[in-house]
Each structure stands twice: as structure tokens, then as C-alpha cells.
mmCIF file of C-alpha atoms in Angstrom:
data_model
loop_
_atom_site.group_PDB
_atom_site.id
_atom_site.type_symbol
_atom_site.label_atom_id
_atom_site.label_comp_id
_atom_site.label_asym_id
_atom_site.label_seq_id
_atom_site.Cartn_x
_atom_site.Cartn_y
_atom_site.Cartn_z
ATOM 1 C CA UNK A 12 51.279 11.127 -100.830
ATOM 2 C CA UNK A 13 54.567 12.907 -101.521
ATOM 3 C CA UNK A 14 56.118 15.122 -98.866
ATOM 4 C CA UNK A 15 55.907 18.870 -99.392
ATOM 5 C CA UNK A 16 58.826 21.260 -98.941
ATOM 6 C CA UNK A 17 57.528 22.335 -95.548
ATOM 7 C CA UNK A 18 57.449 18.701 -94.403
ATOM 8 C CA UNK A 19 61.167 18.246 -95.051
ATOM 9 C CA UNK A 20 62.441 21.608 -93.815
ATOM 10 C CA UNK A 21 64.142 21.868 -90.422
ATOM 11 C CA UNK A 22 61.881 23.883 -88.138
ATOM 12 C CA UNK A 23 64.077 24.058 -85.055
ATOM 13 C CA UNK A 24 67.677 24.201 -83.933
ATOM 14 C CA UNK A 25 69.313 22.861 -80.782
ATOM 15 C CA UNK A 26 71.728 24.736 -78.568
ATOM 16 C CA UNK A 27 75.219 23.367 -77.958
ATOM 17 C CA UNK A 28 74.953 21.043 -74.949
ATOM 18 C CA UNK A 29 78.437 19.540 -75.149
ATOM 19 C CA UNK A 30 80.002 21.990 -72.693
ATOM 20 C CA UNK A 31 82.436 24.222 -74.568
ATOM 21 C CA UNK A 32 82.679 27.625 -72.918
ATOM 22 C CA UNK A 33 79.271 27.627 -71.197
ATOM 23 C CA UNK A 34 79.945 25.314 -68.259
ATOM 24 C CA UNK A 35 83.257 26.875 -67.160
ATOM 25 C CA UNK A 36 81.866 30.396 -67.676
ATOM 26 C CA UNK A 37 78.777 29.771 -65.554
ATOM 27 C CA UNK A 38 80.691 27.872 -62.896
ATOM 28 C CA UNK A 39 83.428 30.516 -62.833
ATOM 29 C CA UNK A 40 81.041 33.441 -62.381
ATOM 30 C CA UNK A 41 79.107 31.683 -59.631
ATOM 31 C CA UNK A 42 82.252 30.572 -57.842
ATOM 32 C CA UNK A 43 83.879 33.991 -58.126
ATOM 33 C CA UNK A 44 80.891 35.798 -56.691
ATOM 34 C CA UNK A 45 80.216 33.324 -53.889
ATOM 35 C CA UNK A 46 83.790 32.651 -52.811
ATOM 36 C CA UNK A 47 85.020 36.254 -52.926
ATOM 37 C CA UNK A 48 81.982 37.683 -51.192
ATOM 38 C CA UNK A 49 82.336 35.006 -48.524
ATOM 39 C CA UNK A 50 86.017 35.930 -48.168
ATOM 40 C CA UNK A 51 85.204 39.619 -47.876
ATOM 41 C CA UNK A 52 82.442 38.875 -45.380
ATOM 42 C CA UNK A 53 84.866 36.886 -43.235
ATOM 43 C CA UNK A 54 87.477 39.655 -43.250
ATOM 44 C CA UNK A 55 84.871 42.346 -42.628
ATOM 45 C CA UNK A 56 83.386 40.253 -39.831
ATOM 46 C CA UNK A 57 86.771 40.422 -38.121
ATOM 47 C CA UNK A 58 86.428 44.240 -38.061
ATOM 48 C CA UNK A 59 89.256 44.786 -40.524
ATOM 49 C CA UNK A 60 89.898 48.208 -42.062
ATOM 50 C CA UNK A 61 88.621 49.081 -45.532
ATOM 51 C CA UNK A 62 92.106 48.742 -47.009
ATOM 52 C CA UNK A 63 92.478 45.229 -45.618
ATOM 53 C CA UNK A 64 89.098 44.188 -47.019
ATOM 54 C CA UNK A 65 90.011 45.566 -50.456
ATOM 55 C CA UNK A 66 93.388 43.821 -50.362
ATOM 56 C CA UNK A 67 91.764 40.530 -49.380
ATOM 57 C CA UNK A 68 89.136 40.895 -52.092
ATOM 58 C CA UNK A 69 91.618 41.669 -54.861
ATOM 59 C CA UNK A 70 93.958 38.910 -53.708
ATOM 60 C CA UNK A 71 91.053 36.468 -53.667
ATOM 61 C CA UNK A 72 90.066 37.592 -57.171
ATOM 62 C CA UNK A 73 93.550 37.081 -58.593
ATOM 63 C CA UNK A 74 94.240 33.797 -56.820
ATOM 64 C CA UNK A 75 90.829 32.356 -57.584
ATOM 65 C CA UNK A 76 90.825 33.375 -61.257
ATOM 66 C CA UNK A 77 94.245 31.867 -61.928
ATOM 67 C CA UNK A 78 93.395 28.748 -59.941
ATOM 68 C CA UNK A 79 90.124 28.257 -61.804
ATOM 69 C CA UNK A 80 91.795 28.767 -65.184
ATOM 70 C CA UNK A 81 94.637 26.356 -64.410
ATOM 71 C CA UNK A 82 92.313 23.703 -63.029
ATOM 72 C CA UNK A 83 89.906 23.990 -65.945
ATOM 73 C CA UNK A 84 92.739 23.846 -68.476
ATOM 74 C CA UNK A 85 94.246 20.705 -66.948
ATOM 75 C CA UNK A 86 90.851 19.063 -66.571
ATOM 76 C CA UNK A 87 89.689 19.718 -70.137
ATOM 77 C CA UNK A 88 93.135 18.986 -71.621
ATOM 78 C CA UNK A 89 93.247 15.631 -69.832
ATOM 79 C CA UNK A 90 89.749 14.812 -71.041
ATOM 80 C CA UNK A 91 90.656 15.732 -74.629
ATOM 81 C CA UNK A 92 93.925 13.767 -74.502
ATOM 82 C CA UNK A 93 92.104 10.693 -73.237
ATOM 83 C CA UNK A 94 89.540 11.019 -76.018
ATOM 84 C CA UNK A 95 92.298 11.440 -78.621
ATOM 85 C CA UNK A 96 94.089 8.343 -77.334
ATOM 86 C CA UNK A 97 90.916 6.264 -77.561
ATOM 87 C CA UNK A 98 90.195 7.633 -81.033
ATOM 88 C CA UNK A 99 93.658 6.516 -82.138
ATOM 89 C CA UNK A 100 92.927 3.042 -80.756
ATOM 90 C CA UNK A 101 89.759 2.999 -82.838
ATOM 91 C CA UNK A 102 91.660 4.240 -85.919
ATOM 92 C CA UNK A 103 94.196 1.423 -85.501
ATOM 93 C CA UNK A 104 91.472 -1.195 -85.152
ATOM 94 C CA UNK A 105 89.727 0.086 -88.278
ATOM 95 C CA UNK A 106 92.979 -0.250 -90.215
ATOM 96 C CA UNK A 107 93.863 -3.701 -88.862
ATOM 97 C CA UNK A 108 90.405 -5.312 -88.670
ATOM 98 C CA UNK A 109 88.045 -3.436 -91.019
ATOM 99 C CA UNK A 110 85.578 -6.335 -91.407
ATOM 100 C CA UNK A 111 85.296 -6.887 -87.676
ATOM 101 C CA UNK A 112 84.755 -3.163 -87.101
ATOM 102 C CA UNK A 113 82.112 -3.078 -89.828
ATOM 103 C CA UNK A 114 80.322 -6.000 -88.203
ATOM 104 C CA UNK A 115 80.543 -4.270 -84.836
ATOM 105 C CA UNK A 116 78.984 -1.141 -86.326
ATOM 106 C CA UNK A 117 76.178 -3.224 -87.821
ATOM 107 C CA UNK A 118 75.465 -4.734 -84.401
ATOM 108 C CA UNK A 119 75.290 -1.253 -82.900
ATOM 109 C CA UNK A 120 72.654 -0.242 -85.434
ATOM 110 C CA UNK A 121 70.754 -3.453 -84.831
ATOM 111 C CA UNK A 122 70.724 -2.680 -81.123
ATOM 112 C CA UNK A 123 69.187 0.695 -81.964
ATOM 113 C CA UNK A 124 66.300 -0.922 -83.811
ATOM 114 C CA UNK A 125 67.371 -1.397 -87.424
ATOM 115 C CA UNK A 126 66.638 -4.668 -89.172
ATOM 116 C CA UNK A 127 69.770 -6.856 -89.575
ATOM 117 C CA UNK A 128 69.925 -6.479 -93.367
ATOM 118 C CA UNK A 129 69.498 -2.719 -93.229
ATOM 119 C CA UNK A 130 71.990 -2.376 -90.367
ATOM 120 C CA UNK A 131 74.574 -4.358 -92.335
ATOM 121 C CA UNK A 132 74.046 -2.226 -95.433
ATOM 122 C CA UNK A 133 74.299 1.048 -93.503
ATOM 123 C CA UNK A 134 77.499 -0.154 -91.831
ATOM 124 C CA UNK A 135 78.921 -1.233 -95.208
ATOM 125 C CA UNK A 136 78.259 2.125 -96.834
ATOM 126 C CA UNK A 137 79.595 4.130 -93.896
ATOM 127 C CA UNK A 138 82.724 1.977 -93.766
ATOM 128 C CA UNK A 139 83.723 2.834 -97.339
ATOM 129 C CA UNK A 140 85.212 6.137 -96.137
ATOM 130 C CA UNK A 141 87.809 5.479 -93.375
ATOM 131 C CA UNK A 142 87.428 8.957 -91.815
ATOM 132 C CA UNK A 143 83.654 8.773 -91.797
ATOM 133 C CA UNK A 144 83.850 5.273 -90.321
ATOM 134 C CA UNK A 145 86.166 6.560 -87.591
ATOM 135 C CA UNK A 146 83.785 9.417 -86.829
ATOM 136 C CA UNK A 147 80.786 7.101 -86.599
ATOM 137 C CA UNK A 148 82.602 4.589 -84.394
ATOM 138 C CA UNK A 149 83.897 7.335 -82.076
ATOM 139 C CA UNK A 150 80.461 8.870 -81.676
ATOM 140 C CA UNK A 151 78.739 5.518 -81.192
ATOM 141 C CA UNK A 152 81.294 3.893 -78.868
ATOM 142 C CA UNK A 153 82.987 6.825 -77.106
ATOM 143 C CA UNK A 154 80.313 9.504 -77.267
ATOM 144 C CA UNK A 155 82.724 12.068 -78.782
ATOM 145 C CA UNK A 156 83.349 13.536 -82.217
ATOM 146 C CA UNK A 157 86.961 13.614 -83.457
ATOM 147 C CA UNK A 158 86.259 17.005 -85.056
ATOM 148 C CA UNK A 159 84.663 18.601 -82.007
ATOM 149 C CA UNK A 160 86.772 17.881 -78.932
ATOM 150 C CA UNK A 161 86.646 20.465 -76.099
ATOM 151 C CA UNK A 162 89.230 23.263 -76.175
ATOM 152 C CA UNK A 163 91.355 23.631 -73.008
ATOM 153 C CA UNK A 164 92.247 27.233 -73.862
ATOM 154 C CA UNK A 165 88.615 28.193 -74.392
ATOM 155 C CA UNK A 166 87.579 26.566 -71.129
ATOM 156 C CA UNK A 167 90.456 28.173 -69.198
ATOM 157 C CA UNK A 168 89.820 31.612 -70.667
ATOM 158 C CA UNK A 169 86.101 31.404 -69.933
ATOM 159 C CA UNK A 170 86.787 30.357 -66.340
ATOM 160 C CA UNK A 171 89.344 33.117 -65.772
ATOM 161 C CA UNK A 172 87.231 35.972 -67.141
ATOM 162 C CA UNK A 173 83.951 34.877 -65.583
ATOM 163 C CA UNK A 174 85.513 34.251 -62.169
ATOM 164 C CA UNK A 175 87.201 37.652 -62.267
ATOM 165 C CA UNK A 176 83.931 39.402 -63.130
ATOM 166 C CA UNK A 177 82.003 37.583 -60.414
ATOM 167 C CA UNK A 178 84.714 38.153 -57.802
ATOM 168 C CA UNK A 179 85.002 41.853 -58.648
ATOM 169 C CA UNK A 180 81.379 42.679 -57.860
ATOM 170 C CA UNK A 181 81.597 42.512 -54.035
ATOM 171 C CA UNK A 182 84.921 44.416 -54.079
ATOM 172 C CA UNK A 183 83.532 47.297 -56.122
ATOM 173 C CA UNK A 184 81.677 49.109 -53.293
ATOM 174 C CA UNK A 185 84.840 49.178 -51.164
ATOM 175 C CA UNK A 186 86.833 50.570 -54.081
ATOM 176 C CA UNK A 187 84.221 53.326 -54.363
ATOM 177 C CA UNK A 188 84.602 54.227 -50.686
ATOM 178 C CA UNK A 189 82.127 52.010 -48.821
ATOM 179 C CA UNK A 190 83.004 51.570 -45.141
ATOM 180 C CA UNK A 191 80.659 48.686 -44.291
ATOM 181 C CA UNK A 192 79.719 45.300 -45.681
ATOM 182 C CA UNK A 193 76.130 46.200 -46.543
ATOM 183 C CA UNK A 194 76.715 47.734 -50.010
ATOM 184 C CA UNK A 195 78.825 44.713 -50.998
ATOM 185 C CA UNK A 196 76.154 42.398 -49.592
ATOM 186 C CA UNK A 197 73.407 44.077 -51.626
ATOM 187 C CA UNK A 198 75.425 43.911 -54.847
ATOM 188 C CA UNK A 199 76.388 40.297 -54.173
ATOM 189 C CA UNK A 200 72.790 39.350 -53.425
ATOM 190 C CA UNK A 201 71.562 40.979 -56.629
ATOM 191 C CA UNK A 202 74.370 39.354 -58.595
ATOM 192 C CA UNK A 203 73.665 35.921 -57.147
ATOM 193 C CA UNK A 204 69.961 36.143 -57.883
ATOM 194 C CA UNK A 205 70.550 37.500 -61.386
ATOM 195 C CA UNK A 206 73.144 34.838 -62.185
ATOM 196 C CA UNK A 207 70.839 32.074 -61.017
ATOM 197 C CA UNK A 208 67.945 33.533 -62.995
ATOM 198 C CA UNK A 209 70.042 33.819 -66.170
ATOM 199 C CA UNK A 210 71.252 30.228 -65.864
ATOM 200 C CA UNK A 211 67.643 29.063 -65.495
ATOM 201 C CA UNK A 212 66.936 30.426 -68.973
ATOM 202 C CA UNK A 213 69.365 27.886 -70.378
ATOM 203 C CA UNK A 214 67.788 25.045 -68.412
ATOM 204 C CA UNK A 215 64.190 24.038 -67.776
ATOM 205 C CA UNK A 216 63.989 25.668 -64.322
ATOM 206 C CA UNK A 217 61.955 28.804 -63.621
ATOM 207 C CA UNK A 218 63.927 32.045 -63.258
ATOM 208 C CA UNK A 219 62.810 32.684 -59.681
ATOM 209 C CA UNK A 220 63.798 29.160 -58.574
ATOM 210 C CA UNK A 221 67.253 29.481 -60.105
ATOM 211 C CA UNK A 222 67.738 32.932 -58.620
ATOM 212 C CA UNK A 223 66.591 31.998 -55.126
ATOM 213 C CA UNK A 224 68.639 28.804 -55.103
ATOM 214 C CA UNK A 225 71.849 30.615 -55.999
ATOM 215 C CA UNK A 226 71.063 33.411 -53.544
ATOM 216 C CA UNK A 227 70.522 30.873 -50.765
ATOM 217 C CA UNK A 228 73.793 29.036 -51.387
ATOM 218 C CA UNK A 229 75.797 32.242 -51.557
ATOM 219 C CA UNK A 230 74.083 33.690 -48.500
ATOM 220 C CA UNK A 231 74.811 30.632 -46.364
ATOM 221 C CA UNK A 232 78.489 30.685 -47.356
ATOM 222 C CA UNK A 233 78.789 34.391 -46.529
ATOM 223 C CA UNK A 234 77.024 34.027 -43.166
ATOM 224 C CA UNK A 235 79.320 31.198 -42.119
ATOM 225 C CA UNK A 236 82.518 33.052 -42.999
ATOM 226 C CA UNK A 237 81.213 36.261 -41.419
ATOM 227 C CA UNK A 238 80.551 34.360 -38.197
ATOM 228 C CA UNK A 239 84.027 32.801 -38.292
ATOM 229 C CA UNK A 240 85.590 36.209 -38.903
ATOM 230 C CA UNK A 241 83.623 37.742 -36.061
ATOM 231 C CA UNK A 242 84.709 35.032 -33.635
ATOM 232 C CA UNK A 243 88.369 35.288 -34.607
ATOM 233 C CA UNK A 244 88.330 39.061 -34.603
ATOM 234 C CA UNK A 245 86.723 39.440 -31.196
ATOM 235 C CA UNK A 246 88.882 36.725 -29.624
ATOM 236 C CA UNK A 247 92.081 38.462 -30.658
ATOM 237 C CA UNK A 248 93.561 35.411 -32.464
#
């Protein structure tokens, strides 16, 4: 029986799971919120004035955002450069030993379940175009696509902006005139729970689990730094 049009149509699409901007953006927002609220909690625990808390919060925002962006840029750039170097090795091997590379590709398809004759024919046809052969070899052997390597600038920009947004939330109440830590704590708690819940929508976790988990991690960090600040502040160090 012949296949109908509905049988051959694509009925679903997958989200991008290769990283891109999503991982640094999520990590940056979480880190900004947790680290800057913990910093503010430590300074406030030492009974510092409002101006000192604001200064510490803004300094933590700036330092953390630039640090995250620089670290993410170097990390992703190094990863991309390594992938490019290995792709060039593969390109050289395809030019110098095309038959051996074609046989290697056939063995890869055999290992994935194709019959030897079919695997050899698929490898032969794919190897007729050098660029397509390079793409197939890179994806099969290195797990990367030469046309879709991660962007260091995109990763750095995502980290910088998301960290800054997350770090700004606990500073906002003090900028609006708050004199105690409680307004910042409430905003940080809501932000942590919301961030965890939003991330859970991308994964298979339930929204309440993701929210509570992120809230718990951030709360523990803030309590520890608040306690340290209180001890240092009361001891006069």
C-alpha cells in the first residue's frame, strides 16, 4: 500500500539542544540572582548602611557580569577552535586518503545497523561531494557540524545580560529606598522560584520541583553569607 501525504509529512519539530544562547543565559541568570543576593545578604548581615549595601550589590553585578561574559567567551571560543582544528584534520585526511575515509564511513554505518552492501553504497554516494563528506564525518566522528559551531560572542552576550538582570533584582528594593533585607529577600525568593519553574518547562521536570530546587539552593547560599556577615559585623573585624 502506498504512503499517503499525511504519512510522509513531518508532524513535530525539535528544540535546539546544542547549547547556543540557552545554557549561558539560564546559568547567568541563576548565578546572578544567587550570588548577588548572597553578597547583599552578607553585607546586610554585617549591619552595613543602605548605601554600602547598594554599592556592594552594584559592584557585584558589574564584576560578576563581566567575569561571566569573559569566562563564557573563552570557554566557547576554545571549544570552537578545538572543533575547527579537528575538522581541518578530517578535511586533510579526506583529501589525502579518500578511499580509506570512505571505507571508514561505511564501517560507521555498518555499526549503526546497515547491511554491508548498503553501508558501502551510502558511503560511496556521500563521498562524491567533498564538503558533504566532511560534514558527515565530522558529525559521525566528532559530534559537531562544521556549519553550526557555537558562537563565543552569542554565549558571552547571553551570559552578560542574563547575569546582570538576575543580579539587579535583589538590589532594586534598596535603590527604591528599602532599609532592610526583607524586601530584597522576597524579590530574590520569587525570582529564584520563577527562574527554576521556567527552566523546568524546557526540561522534563515539573515546574514546582524546579522552582523549589532553585529556591533551596539560593536560600542556603544567602543564609550562609548572612551568618558570616553577622559574625564579622558583631565581632568588629
